[in-house]
C-alpha atoms as a printed R data frame, in Angstrom:
    type eleno elety resid chain resno       x      y       z
1   ATOM     1    CA   MET     A     1   0.000  0.000   0.000
2   ATOM     2    CA   PRO     A     2   1.228  3.523  -0.720
3   ATOM     3    CA   ALA     A     3   2.311  5.536   2.280
4   ATOM     4    CA   ALA     A     4  -0.304  7.885   3.719
5   ATOM     5    CA   ARG     A     5   0.081 11.499   2.706
6   ATOM     6    CA   THR     A     6   0.232 14.098   5.465
7   ATOM     7    CA   LEU     A     7  -2.020 17.144   5.624
8   ATOM     8    CA   LEU     A     8  -1.531 19.978   8.106
9   ATOM     9    CA   VAL     A     9  -4.800 21.697   9.003
10  ATOM    10    CA   LEU     A    10  -4.532 25.143  10.576
11  ATOM    11    CA   GLY     A    11  -7.188 25.272  13.239
12  ATOM    12    CA   ALA     A    12  -9.175 22.607  15.079
13  ATOM    13    CA   GLY     A    13 -12.123 24.706  16.169
14  ATOM    14    CA   ALA     A    14 -15.738 24.723  15.088
15  ATOM    15    CA   SER     A    15 -14.908 26.272  11.709
16  ATOM    16    CA   GLN     A    16 -12.553 23.413  10.837
17  ATOM    17    CA   LEU     A    17 -14.748 20.474  11.895
18  ATOM    18    CA   GLY     A    18 -16.224 19.849   8.453
19  ATOM    19    CA   LEU     A    19 -12.876 19.653   6.700
20  ATOM    20    CA   LEU     A    20 -11.399 17.459   9.431
21  ATOM    21    CA   GLU     A    21 -14.366 15.094   9.080
22  ATOM    22    CA   ALA     A    22 -13.898 15.015   5.295
23  ATOM    23    CA   ALA     A    23 -10.207 14.217   5.734
24  ATOM    24    CA   ARG     A    24 -11.074 11.294   7.999
25  ATOM    25    CA   GLU     A    25 -13.731 10.019   5.569
26  ATOM    26    CA   ARG     A    26 -11.273 10.143   2.693
27  ATOM    27    CA   GLY     A    27  -8.852  7.662   4.210
28  ATOM    28    CA   GLY     A    28  -5.198  7.196   3.266
29  ATOM    29    CA   LEU     A    29  -4.403 10.563   4.808
30  ATOM    30    CA   ARG     A    30  -2.522 11.421   7.987
31  ATOM    31    CA   VAL     A    31  -3.955 14.595   9.463
32  ATOM    32    CA   ILE     A    32  -2.155 16.957  11.823
33  ATOM    33    CA   ALA     A    33  -4.369 19.645  13.367
34  ATOM    34    CA   ALA     A    34  -2.812 22.761  14.893
35  ATOM    35    CA   ASP     A    35  -4.692 24.973  17.339
36  ATOM    36    CA   ARG     A    36  -3.662 26.993  20.368
37  ATOM    37    CA   ASP     A    37  -6.656 25.675  22.353
38  ATOM    38    CA   PRO     A    38  -5.777 22.273  23.872
39  ATOM    39    CA   GLN     A    39  -9.522 21.567  24.136
40  ATOM    40    CA   ALA     A    40 -10.320 22.375  20.505
41  ATOM    41    CA   PRO     A    41 -13.089 19.989  19.379
42  ATOM    42    CA   GLY     A    42 -11.402 19.153  16.070
43  ATOM    43    CA   PHE     A    43  -8.459 17.457  17.781
44  ATOM    44    CA   ALA     A    44 -10.632 14.349  18.200
45  ATOM    45    CA   LEU     A    45 -10.704 13.981  14.402
46  ATOM    46    CA   ALA     A    46  -6.952 14.319  13.812
47  ATOM    47    CA   ASP     A    47  -4.190 11.719  13.880
48  ATOM    48    CA   GLU     A    48  -1.880 14.157  15.614
49  ATOM    49    CA   ARG     A    49  -2.643 17.306  17.514
50  ATOM    50    CA   ALA     A    50  -0.264 20.244  17.794
51  ATOM    51    CA   VAL     A    51  -1.073 22.825  20.461
52  ATOM    52    CA   ILE     A    52   0.227 25.694  18.372
53  ATOM    53    CA   SER     A    53  -1.627 28.828  17.351
54  ATOM    54    CA   SER     A    54  -2.749 28.714  13.722
55  ATOM    55    CA   GLU     A    55  -1.156 32.166  13.455
56  ATOM    56    CA   ASP     A    56   2.269 31.173  14.812
57  ATOM    57    CA   GLU     A    57   4.006 30.985  11.449
58  ATOM    58    CA   PRO     A    58   7.543 30.117  12.596
59  ATOM    59    CA   ALA     A    59   6.344 27.280  14.851
60  ATOM    60    CA   LEU     A    60   4.018 25.925  12.173
61  ATOM    61    CA   GLU     A    61   6.796 25.961   9.589
62  ATOM    62    CA   ARG     A    62   9.074 24.031  11.928
63  ATOM    63    CA   LEU     A    63   6.275 21.503  12.431
64  ATOM    64    CA   ALA     A    64   5.637 21.254   8.681
65  ATOM    65    CA   ARG     A    65   9.307 20.599   7.973
66  ATOM    66    CA   ALA     A    66   9.689 18.073  10.787
67  ATOM    67    CA   ARG     A    67   6.632 16.091   9.687
68  ATOM    68    CA   GLU     A    68   7.481 16.385   5.971
69  ATOM    69    CA   ILE     A    69   3.903 17.322   5.160
70  ATOM    70    CA   ASP     A    70   2.412 16.993   1.677
71  ATOM    71    CA   GLY     A    71  -0.073 19.845   1.978
72  ATOM    72    CA   ILE     A    72  -1.367 22.592   4.241
73  ATOM    73    CA   VAL     A    73  -4.837 24.109   4.419
74  ATOM    74    CA   SER     A    74  -6.611 26.834   6.406
75  ATOM    75    CA   PRO     A    75 -10.400 26.430   6.327
76  ATOM    76    CA   GLY     A    76 -12.754 28.874   8.008
77  ATOM    77    CA   ALA     A    77 -10.241 31.465   9.238
78  ATOM    78    CA   ASP     A    78  -8.726 34.425   7.390
79  ATOM    79    CA   TRP     A    79  -5.240 35.171   8.733
80  ATOM    80    CA   PRO     A    80  -3.994 31.560   8.623
81  ATOM    81    CA   VAL     A    81  -4.755 31.582   4.880
82  ATOM    82    CA   GLY     A    82  -1.671 33.744   4.471
83  ATOM    83    CA   VAL     A    83   0.323 31.594   6.882
84  ATOM    84    CA   ALA     A    84  -0.528 28.461   4.882
85  ATOM    85    CA   ALA     A    85   0.286 30.083   1.535
86  ATOM    86    CA   ARG     A    86   3.669 31.385   2.699
87  ATOM    87    CA   ILE     A    87   4.710 28.110   4.321
88  ATOM    88    CA   ALA     A    88   3.640 26.178   1.211
89  ATOM    89    CA   GLU     A    89   5.649 28.544  -0.973
90  ATOM    90    CA   ARG     A    90   8.803 28.228   1.128
91  ATOM    91    CA   LEU     A    91   8.527 24.432   1.327
92  ATOM    92    CA   GLY     A    92   7.699 24.016  -2.364
93  ATOM    93    CA   LEU     A    93   4.306 22.502  -1.618
94  ATOM    94    CA   PRO     A    94   1.219 22.739  -3.820
95  ATOM    95    CA   HIS     A    95  -1.294 25.358  -2.755
96  ATOM    96    CA   PRO     A    96  -4.341 26.915  -4.466
97  ATOM    97    CA   ILE     A    97  -3.134 30.497  -3.943
98  ATOM    98    CA   ASP     A    98   0.312 32.051  -3.691
99  ATOM    99    CA   ALA     A    99   1.595 34.320  -0.946
100 ATOM   100    CA   ALA     A   100   0.930 37.492  -2.946
101 ATOM   101    CA   THR     A   101  -2.726 36.619  -3.410
102 ATOM   102    CA   ALA     A   102  -3.014 35.659   0.255
103 ATOM   103    CA   ALA     A   103  -1.696 39.104   1.243
104 ATOM   104    CA   VAL     A   104  -4.656 40.691  -0.522
105 ATOM   105    CA   ALA     A   105  -7.172 38.094   0.622
106 ATOM   106    CA   THR     A   106  -6.305 38.713   4.287
107 ATOM   107    CA   SER     A   107  -6.472 42.515   4.178
108 ATOM   108    CA   LYS     A   108  -9.751 44.390   3.790
109 ATOM   109    CA   THR     A   109  -7.797 47.544   2.954
110 ATOM   110    CA   ARG     A   110  -5.961 45.935   0.039
111 ATOM   111    CA   GLN     A   111  -9.184 44.352  -1.132
112 ATOM   112    CA   ARG     A   112 -10.903 47.741  -1.245
113 ATOM   113    CA   GLU     A   113  -8.036 49.062  -3.377
114 ATOM   114    CA   ARG     A   114  -8.442 46.164  -5.817
115 ATOM   115    CA   PHE     A   115 -12.222 46.599  -5.959
116 ATOM   116    CA   VAL     A   116 -11.969 50.306  -6.705
117 ATOM   117    CA   ALA     A   117  -9.353 49.723  -9.412
118 ATOM   118    CA   ALA     A   118 -11.557 47.068 -11.040
119 ATOM   119    CA   GLY     A   119 -14.742 49.135 -10.793
120 ATOM   120    CA   ILE     A   120 -16.388 46.689  -8.400
121 ATOM   121    CA   PRO     A   121 -19.014 48.311  -6.155
122 ATOM   122    CA   CYS     A   122 -18.001 48.372  -2.506
123 ATOM   123    CA   PRO     A   123 -18.430 50.759   0.454
124 ATOM   124    CA   ARG     A   124 -16.507 54.033   0.167
125 ATOM   125    CA   THR     A   125 -13.609 54.402   2.573
126 ATOM   126    CA   PHE     A   126 -12.582 57.582   4.391
127 ATOM   127    CA   ASP     A   127  -9.658 59.031   6.263
128 ATOM   128    CA   PRO     A   128 -10.668 59.017   9.942
129 ATOM   129    CA   GLY     A   129 -10.043 62.763  10.097
130 ATOM   130    CA   ALA     A   130 -11.940 63.611   6.920
131 ATOM   131    CA   PRO     A   131 -14.340 66.548   7.380
132 ATOM   132    CA   ASP     A   132 -16.924 64.844   5.167
133 ATOM   133    CA   LEU     A   133 -16.943 61.605   7.158
134 ATOM   134    CA   PRO     A   134 -20.544 60.385   7.080
135 ATOM   135    CA   PHE     A   135 -22.385 59.167  10.146
136 ATOM   136    CA   PRO     A   136 -23.293 56.484  10.795
137 ATOM   137    CA   CYS     A   137 -20.092 54.849   9.547
138 ATOM   138    CA   VAL     A   138 -18.288 51.590  10.205
139 ATOM   139    CA   VAL     A   139 -14.855 51.249  11.818
140 ATOM   140    CA   LYS     A   140 -12.954 47.976  11.308
141 ATOM   141    CA   ALA     A   141  -9.686 46.269  12.047
142 ATOM   142    CA   PRO     A   142  -8.818 45.454   8.406
143 ATOM   143    CA   ASP     A   143  -6.907 42.258   9.161
144 ATOM   144    CA   ARG     A   144  -9.351 40.651  11.580
145 ATOM   145    CA   GLN     A   145 -12.529 38.615  11.186
146 ATOM   146    CA   GLY     A   146 -15.485 37.630  13.322
147 ATOM   147    CA   GLN     A   147 -16.365 41.241  14.267
148 ATOM   148    CA   ARG     A   148 -13.165 41.808  16.229
149 ATOM   149    CA   GLY     A   149 -12.484 45.540  16.231
150 ATOM   150    CA   LEU     A   150 -15.755 46.236  14.408
151 ATOM   151    CA   ALA     A   151 -17.971 49.145  15.481
152 ATOM   152    CA   LEU     A   152 -20.954 51.019  14.090
153 ATOM   153    CA   VAL     A   153 -20.298 54.688  14.845
154 ATOM   154    CA   GLY     A   154 -23.415 56.809  15.016
155 ATOM   155    CA   ALA     A   155 -21.878 60.200  15.840
156 ATOM   156    CA   ALA     A   156 -18.558 62.042  15.862
157 ATOM   157    CA   SER     A   157 -18.434 61.787  19.673
158 ATOM   158    CA   GLU     A   158 -18.150 57.981  19.371
159 ATOM   159    CA   LEU     A   159 -15.412 57.942  16.735
160 ATOM   160    CA   GLU     A   160 -12.288 58.276  18.894
161 ATOM   161    CA   GLN     A   161 -13.122 55.295  21.085
162 ATOM   162    CA   ALA     A   162 -14.063 53.136  18.090
163 ATOM   163    CA   LEU     A   163 -10.783 53.990  16.350
164 ATOM   164    CA   ALA     A   164  -8.780 53.167  19.472
165 ATOM   165    CA   GLU     A   165 -10.510 49.809  19.930
166 ATOM   166    CA   ALA     A   166 -10.073 48.873  16.264
167 ATOM   167    CA   ALA     A   167  -6.396 49.832  16.330
168 ATOM   168    CA   GLN     A   168  -5.884 47.719  19.444
169 ATOM   169    CA   GLU     A   169  -7.430 44.681  17.743
170 ATOM   170    CA   ALA     A   170  -5.622 45.202  14.424
171 ATOM   171    CA   ARG     A   171  -2.357 43.370  13.963
172 ATOM   172    CA   TYR     A   172  -0.480 46.430  12.726
173 ATOM   173    CA   GLY     A   173  -2.532 49.184  14.344
174 ATOM   174    CA   GLN     A   174  -4.252 50.224  11.123
175 ATOM   175    CA   VAL     A   175  -7.970 50.920  10.908
176 ATOM   176    CA   LEU     A   176 -10.492 51.002   8.087
177 ATOM   177    CA   VAL     A   177 -13.314 53.546   8.116
178 ATOM   178    CA   GLU     A   178 -16.074 53.093   5.579
179 ATOM   179    CA   GLU     A   179 -19.634 54.135   4.854
180 ATOM   180    CA   LEU     A   180 -22.432 52.005   6.218
181 ATOM   181    CA   ALA     A   181 -23.831 49.678   3.561
182 ATOM   182    CA   GLU     A   182 -27.392 48.769   4.512
183 ATOM   183    CA   GLY     A   183 -29.453 45.918   3.148
184 ATOM   184    CA   PRO     A   184 -29.690 42.117   3.239
185 ATOM   185    CA   GLU     A   185 -26.393 40.247   3.289
186 ATOM   186    CA   ILE     A   186 -25.720 37.264   1.057
187 ATOM   187    CA   THR     A   187 -22.783 34.886   0.939
188 ATOM   188    CA   VAL     A   188 -21.574 33.508  -2.393
189 ATOM   189    CA   ASN     A   189 -19.621 30.261  -2.105
190 ATOM   190    CA   GLY     A   190 -17.700 29.002  -5.123
191 ATOM   191    CA   ILE     A   191 -14.809 26.888  -6.312
192 ATOM   192    CA   TRP     A   192 -12.180 27.876  -8.906
193 ATOM   193    CA   GLU     A   193  -9.924 25.922 -11.221
194 ATOM   194    CA   ASN     A   194  -7.352 27.631 -13.452
195 ATOM   195    CA   GLY     A   195  -9.277 30.907 -13.370
196 ATOM   196    CA   SER     A   196 -12.698 29.405 -14.068
197 ATOM   197    CA   PRO     A   197 -15.243 29.698 -11.237
198 ATOM   198    CA   VAL     A   198 -18.230 27.541 -10.371
199 ATOM   199    CA   VAL     A   199 -20.744 29.336  -8.156
200 ATOM   200    CA   LEU     A   200 -22.373 26.890  -5.750
201 ATOM   201    CA   THR     A   201 -24.518 28.052  -2.830
202 ATOM   202    CA   VAL     A   202 -25.744 31.611  -2.318
203 ATOM   203    CA   THR     A   203 -27.125 31.973   1.191
204 ATOM   204    CA   ASP     A   204 -28.894 34.633   3.235
205 ATOM   205    CA   ARG     A   205 -27.643 35.586   6.675
206 ATOM   206    CA   VAL     A   206 -30.741 35.954   8.844
207 ATOM   207    CA   LEU     A   207 -31.547 36.390  12.517
208 ATOM   208    CA   ALA     A   208 -33.167 33.351  14.074
209 ATOM   209    CA   GLU     A   209 -35.312 33.443  17.190
210 ATOM   210    CA   PRO     A   210 -32.872 34.816  19.793
211 ATOM   211    CA   PRO     A   211 -32.754 33.826  23.456
212 ATOM   212    CA   ALA     A   212 -32.445 36.553  26.070
213 ATOM   213    CA   PHE     A   213 -28.638 36.426  26.229
214 ATOM   214    CA   GLY     A   214 -27.647 36.762  22.583
215 ATOM   215    CA   VAL     A   215 -28.601 36.804  18.933
216 ATOM   216    CA   ALA     A   216 -28.655 33.587  16.948
217 ATOM   217    CA   LEU     A   217 -27.722 33.693  13.287
218 ATOM   218    CA   ALA     A   218 -28.678 31.323  10.514
219 ATOM   219    CA   HIS     A   219 -27.355 30.810   6.981
220 ATOM   220    CA   VAL     A   220 -30.269 29.872   4.741
221 ATOM   221    CA   TRP     A   221 -30.264 28.501   1.185
222 ATOM   222    CA   PRO     A   222 -31.443 29.360  -1.391
223 ATOM   223    CA   SER     A   223 -31.161 33.104  -1.013
224 ATOM   224    CA   LEU     A   224 -34.204 35.350  -1.375
225 ATOM   225    CA   HIS     A   225 -32.021 38.324  -2.275
226 ATOM   226    CA   ALA     A   226 -29.472 36.973  -4.729
227 ATOM   227    CA   THR     A   227 -29.591 38.390  -8.245
228 ATOM   228    CA   ASP     A   228 -27.573 37.589 -11.331
229 ATOM   229    CA   GLU     A   229 -25.890 40.969 -10.902
230 ATOM   230    CA   ALA     A   230 -24.959 40.267  -7.278
231 ATOM   231    CA   VAL     A   231 -23.493 36.861  -8.111
232 ATOM   232    CA   ALA     A   232 -21.545 38.317 -11.045
233 ATOM   233    CA   VAL     A   233 -20.182 41.108  -8.839
234 ATOM   234    CA   ALA     A   234 -19.117 38.565  -6.215
235 ATOM   235    CA   THR     A   235 -17.315 36.488  -8.826
236 ATOM   236    CA   GLU     A   236 -15.469 39.493 -10.229
237 ATOM   237    CA   ALA     A   237 -14.490 40.558  -6.710
238 ATOM   238    CA   ALA     A   238 -12.873 37.173  -6.086
239 ATOM   239    CA   ARG     A   239 -11.104 37.463  -9.430
240 ATOM   240    CA   ALA     A   240  -9.859 40.957  -8.528
241 ATOM   241    CA   VAL     A   241  -8.344 39.613  -5.317
242 ATOM   242    CA   GLY     A   242  -6.436 37.102  -7.448
243 ATOM   243    CA   ILE     A   243  -8.254 33.854  -6.702
244 ATOM   244    CA   ALA     A   244  -7.859 31.393  -9.588
245 ATOM   245    CA   ASN     A   245  -7.855 28.037  -7.767
246 ATOM   246    CA   GLY     A   246  -9.567 26.675  -4.700
247 ATOM   247    CA   PRO     A   247 -12.559 27.921  -2.725
248 ATOM   248    CA   SER     A   248 -13.864 31.474  -2.522
249 ATOM   249    CA   TYR     A   249 -16.224 33.025  -0.009
250 ATOM   250    CA   VAL     A   250 -17.697 36.437  -0.807
251 ATOM   251    CA   GLN     A   251 -20.010 38.556   1.348
252 ATOM   252    CA   VAL     A   252 -22.238 41.020  -0.490
253 ATOM   253    CA   ARG     A   253 -24.765 43.580   0.747
254 ATOM   254    CA   ILE     A   254 -27.809 44.179  -1.405
255 ATOM   255    CA   THR     A   255 -28.243 47.935  -0.963
256 ATOM   256    CA   ARG     A   256 -30.833 50.205  -2.523
257 ATOM   257    CA   ASP     A   257 -28.162 51.181  -5.061
258 ATOM   258    CA   GLY     A   258 -27.345 47.567  -5.942
259 ATOM   259    CA   PRO     A   259 -24.882 44.946  -4.711
260 ATOM   260    CA   SER     A   260 -21.897 46.103  -2.667
261 ATOM   261    CA   VAL     A   261 -19.013 43.732  -1.912
262 ATOM   262    CA   MET     A   262 -18.044 43.663   1.739
263 ATOM   263    CA   GLU     A   263 -15.170 41.172   1.659
264 ATOM   264    CA   VAL     A   264 -13.632 38.195  -0.117
265 ATOM   265    CA   ALA     A   265 -11.929 35.200   1.452
266 ATOM   266    CA   ALA     A   266  -9.781 32.604  -0.313
267 ATOM   267    CA   ARG     A   267 -11.029 29.793   1.871
268 ATOM   268    CA   LEU     A   268 -14.047 27.791   2.932
269 ATOM   269    CA   GLY     A   269 -16.621 29.716   4.930
270 ATOM   270    CA   GLY     A   270 -16.325 29.392   8.696
271 ATOM   271    CA   GLY     A   271 -20.049 28.872   9.286
272 ATOM   272    CA   HIS     A   272 -20.324 25.290   7.984
273 ATOM   273    CA   ASP     A   273 -20.879 26.641   4.462
274 ATOM   274    CA   ALA     A   274 -19.220 23.603   2.909
275 ATOM   275    CA   GLU     A   275 -21.419 21.206   4.863
276 ATOM   276    CA   LEU     A   276 -24.502 23.167   3.784
277 ATOM   277    CA   CYS     A   277 -23.326 22.930   0.168
278 ATOM   278    CA   ARG     A   278 -23.006 19.162   0.456
279 ATOM   279    CA   ALA     A   279 -26.516 18.879   1.931
280 ATOM   280    CA   ALA     A   280 -28.024 21.166  -0.706
281 ATOM   281    CA   LEU     A   281 -26.132 20.185  -3.862
282 ATOM   282    CA   ALA     A   282 -24.244 16.976  -3.016
283 ATOM   283    CA   VAL     A   283 -20.978 18.803  -3.799
284 ATOM   284    CA   ASP     A   284 -18.298 18.171  -1.171
285 ATOM   285    CA   LEU     A   285 -16.456 21.476  -0.904
286 ATOM   286    CA   ASN     A   286 -14.383 20.173   1.995
287 ATOM   287    CA   ALA     A   287 -13.071 17.302  -0.146
288 ATOM   288    CA   LEU     A   288 -12.310 19.720  -2.969
289 ATOM   289    CA   ALA     A   289 -10.351 22.000  -0.620
290 ATOM   290    CA   ILE     A   290  -8.310 19.006   0.557
291 ATOM   291    CA   ALA     A   291  -7.559 18.016  -3.039
292 ATOM   292    CA   PHE     A   292  -6.356 21.533  -3.888
293 ATOM   293    CA   ALA     A   293  -4.149 21.607  -0.769
294 ATOM   294    CA   LEU     A   294  -2.501 18.353  -1.839
295 ATOM   295    CA   GLY     A   295  -2.071 19.393  -5.476
296 ATOM   296    CA   GLU     A   296  -4.431 16.695  -6.706
297 ATOM   297    CA   PRO     A   297  -6.821 17.028  -9.654
298 ATOM   298    CA   PRO     A   298 -10.146 18.077  -8.099
299 ATOM   299    CA   GLN     A   299 -12.237 15.150  -9.289
300 ATOM   300    CA   ASP     A   300 -15.529 16.689  -8.222
301 ATOM   301    CA   MET     A   301 -15.158 19.884 -10.267
302 ATOM   302    CA   SER     A   302 -17.139 18.389 -13.137
303 ATOM   303    CA   GLY     A   303 -19.836 17.449 -10.685
304 ATOM   304    CA   ALA     A   304 -19.777 20.927  -9.159
305 ATOM   305    CA   SER     A   305 -20.373 22.594 -12.507
306 ATOM   306    CA   SER     A   306 -23.444 20.449 -13.143
307 ATOM   307    CA   ALA     A   307 -24.678 20.166  -9.559
308 ATOM   308    CA   SER     A   308 -28.415 19.823  -9.119
309 ATOM   309    CA   HIS     A   309 -30.437 20.371  -5.986
310 ATOM   310    CA   VAL     A   310 -30.797 17.402  -3.689
311 ATOM   311    CA   SER     A   311 -32.991 19.389  -1.313
312 ATOM   312    CA   GLY     A   312 -35.295 22.368  -1.732
313 ATOM   313    CA   GLY     A   313 -33.751 24.242   1.149
314 ATOM   314    CA   ALA     A   314 -30.923 24.008   3.665
315 ATOM   315    CA   CYS     A   315 -30.063 25.927   6.805
316 ATOM   316    CA   VAL     A   316 -27.215 26.177   9.283
317 ATOM   317    CA   ARG     A   317 -28.575 27.546  12.555
318 ATOM   318    CA   PHE     A   318 -26.097 28.560  15.255
319 ATOM   319    CA   LEU     A   319 -26.656 27.820  18.934
320 ATOM   320    CA   VAL     A   320 -25.897 30.359  21.631
321 ATOM   321    CA   ALA     A   321 -25.649 30.050  25.390
322 ATOM   322    CA   ALA     A   322 -25.365 32.197  28.467
323 ATOM   323    CA   PRO     A   323 -21.781 32.879  29.577
324 ATOM   324    CA   GLY     A   324 -20.263 30.785  32.349
325 ATOM   325    CA   ARG     A   325 -18.917 27.302  32.974
326 ATOM   326    CA   LEU     A   326 -20.796 24.665  31.005
327 ATOM   327    CA   VAL     A   327 -22.330 22.097  33.350
328 ATOM   328    CA   ALA     A   328 -24.225 19.932  30.856
329 ATOM   329    CA   VAL     A   329 -25.815 19.920  27.396
330 ATOM   330    CA   HIS     A   330 -29.357 18.617  27.214
331 ATOM   331    CA   GLY     A   331 -31.598 17.712  24.301
332 ATOM   332    CA   LEU     A   332 -29.073 16.751  21.629
333 ATOM   333    CA   ALA     A   333 -30.805 13.440  20.865
334 ATOM   334    CA   GLU     A   334 -34.190 15.167  20.726
335 ATOM   335    CA   ALA     A   335 -32.786 17.807  18.372
336 ATOM   336    CA   GLU     A   336 -31.229 15.229  16.051
337 ATOM   337    CA   ALA     A   337 -34.577 13.404  15.896
338 ATOM   338    CA   VAL     A   338 -36.275 16.396  14.244
339 ATOM   339    CA   PRO     A   339 -37.116 15.419  10.625
340 ATOM   340    CA   GLY     A   340 -34.608 16.827   8.136
341 ATOM   341    CA   VAL     A   341 -31.894 17.511  10.694
342 ATOM   342    CA   GLU     A   342 -28.532 16.324   9.361
343 ATOM   343    CA   TRP     A   343 -26.606 16.917  12.569
344 ATOM   344    CA   VAL     A   344 -26.461 18.923  15.783
345 ATOM   345    CA   ARG     A   345 -23.108 19.955  17.249
346 ATOM   346    CA   SER     A   346 -22.109 21.287  20.618
347 ATOM   347    CA   TYR     A   347 -18.732 22.971  20.288
348 ATOM   348    CA   ARG     A   348 -17.894 22.732  23.980
349 ATOM   349    CA   ARG     A   349 -17.916 20.002  26.585
350 ATOM   350    CA   PRO     A   350 -19.017 20.185  30.226
351 ATOM   351    CA   GLY     A   351 -16.434 21.998  32.290
352 ATOM   352    CA   TRP     A   352 -15.452 24.358  29.493
353 ATOM   353    CA   GLU     A   353 -16.002 28.088  29.647
354 ATOM   354    CA   LEU     A   354 -18.688 29.736  27.518
355 ATOM   355    CA   PRO     A   355 -17.676 33.353  26.829
356 ATOM   356    CA   PRO     A   356 -20.151 36.201  26.304
357 ATOM   357    CA   LEU     A   357 -21.423 36.169  22.730
358 ATOM   358    CA   ARG     A   358 -19.443 38.845  20.898
359 ATOM   359    CA   ARG     A   359 -18.372 37.135  17.689
360 ATOM   360    CA   GLY     A   360 -18.668 33.926  15.728
361 ATOM   361    CA   ALA     A   361 -16.006 32.115  17.753
362 ATOM   362    CA   ASP     A   362 -18.195 32.465  20.852
363 ATOM   363    CA   ARG     A   363 -21.045 30.344  19.488
364 ATOM   364    CA   ALA     A   364 -21.937 27.283  21.507
365 ATOM   365    CA   GLY     A   365 -22.892 25.004  18.621
366 ATOM   366    CA   ALA     A   366 -24.864 24.622  15.410
367 ATOM   367    CA   THR     A   367 -27.397 22.486  13.614
368 ATOM   368    CA   LEU     A   368 -27.805 21.730   9.909
369 ATOM   369    CA   ALA     A   369 -31.241 20.932   8.483
370 ATOM   370    CA   VAL     A   370 -32.729 20.403   5.031
371 ATOM   371    CA   GLY     A   371 -36.296 20.631   3.775
372 ATOM   372    CA   ALA     A   372 -38.535 20.802   0.739
373 ATOM   373    CA   THR     A   373 -38.268 24.609   0.928
374 ATOM   374    CA   ARG     A   374 -35.935 27.075   2.577
375 ATOM   375    CA   GLU     A   375 -38.711 27.954   5.018
376 ATOM   376    CA   GLU     A   376 -39.082 24.319   6.049
377 ATOM   377    CA   ALA     A   377 -35.327 23.942   6.464
378 ATOM   378    CA   LEU     A   378 -35.178 27.038   8.691
379 ATOM   379    CA   GLU     A   379 -38.182 25.875  10.710
380 ATOM   380    CA   ARG     A   380 -36.582 22.467  11.275
381 ATOM   381    CA   ALA     A   381 -33.244 23.988  12.247
382 ATOM   382    CA   ASP     A   382 -35.031 26.341  14.665
383 ATOM   383    CA   ARG     A   383 -36.973 23.447  16.186
384 ATOM   384    CA   ALA     A   384 -33.768 21.498  16.709
385 ATOM   385    CA   ALA     A   385 -32.044 24.531  18.232
386 ATOM   386    CA   GLN     A   386 -34.892 25.089  20.673
387 ATOM   387    CA   ALA     A   387 -34.559 21.477  21.861
388 ATOM   388    CA   VAL     A   388 -30.952 22.036  22.965
389 ATOM   389    CA   ARG     A   389 -30.371 23.516  26.402
390 ATOM   390    CA   PHE     A   390 -26.973 24.521  27.741
391 ATOM   391    CA   GLU     A   391 -26.887 24.234  31.532
392 ATOM   392    CA   VAL     A   392 -24.431 26.876  32.691
393 ATOM   393    CA   ASP     A   393 -22.991 27.894  36.050
394 ATOM   394    CA   ALA     A   394 -22.787 31.643  35.623
395 ATOM   395    CA   ASP     A   395 -21.021 32.145  38.953
396 ATOM   396    CA   ALA     A   396 -18.198 29.651  38.429
397 ATOM   397    CA   PRO     A   397 -14.714 31.232  38.779
């Protein structure tokens, strides 16, 4: 038998679970998962765990060299995309994007420059001290994701604090100030090969029924707001960033003036977008991302280009919990018994801390459901989510 190839996966958190599961299903592959959290849930799916931050480039490169890896991949997280591309380049490994493309893909500021040069609609940016700065406006840390350093500024009196907080979160102290783009948000997930894209799922980001301690989001397919123009704009935005191979993830606002591109990522979406795609279209985006990372011909590309619906609707619904020490999780079996529910996941085990819900990484879990329509899929995902109860000790030290 041929020796198993070795894949290094940057991250073992909730956003990497789908790819780690796909790697295990594939077989003939030795998987090393790297994450700074020793309790990361994805470690259970890996052959070897490395308690190393997915952003610690020198340590990851030493690990990659020592293990003589055959490929490296960063699903679901922005900054490690650049780490993976640079390590692959220095080690002569195959990779869907090069380091130069990764530098653009991991910087909202550089992306805005590319969009403007290519005539792609996106929010206008402003110098923080500009006299014509509109309010409300949005202040961001341009090299962060998951709402870190993000603030909606309603008045000039709020600007200084928002700028300081964004600069503190940003890796290099830079901030991005842009106009507020209002309207429904869609996510366009695709796969590229040699400059040719295949658009797969276009989902809506909606608010589900929230509990008292946070807001629950859901990604629902098919989108009610996607237009041919919006999908075309998303595709051209990914092209402007330099993506020609591998997955792309593009967020677009549908404003009253038309589609406006918010950001592009050269990776799989971090909200189980690939798993939703498999449930909706029977296209395994996780398997395709693994193939690209290993330099293999993506066998499913022909299937992706001719994918047909296997369900009328699909929904990923995120679970939220009150902050504190998790005592127990109840209702998982009941939730999984809801018709159309593909799976229910709790990201944390009893004894682990549940932080206040501030960004995507603070979610407690998720459920994926399908249905004859998008409405039925969302209703089933909601029903499953309501069955799950996180018992939390809010006073635990």
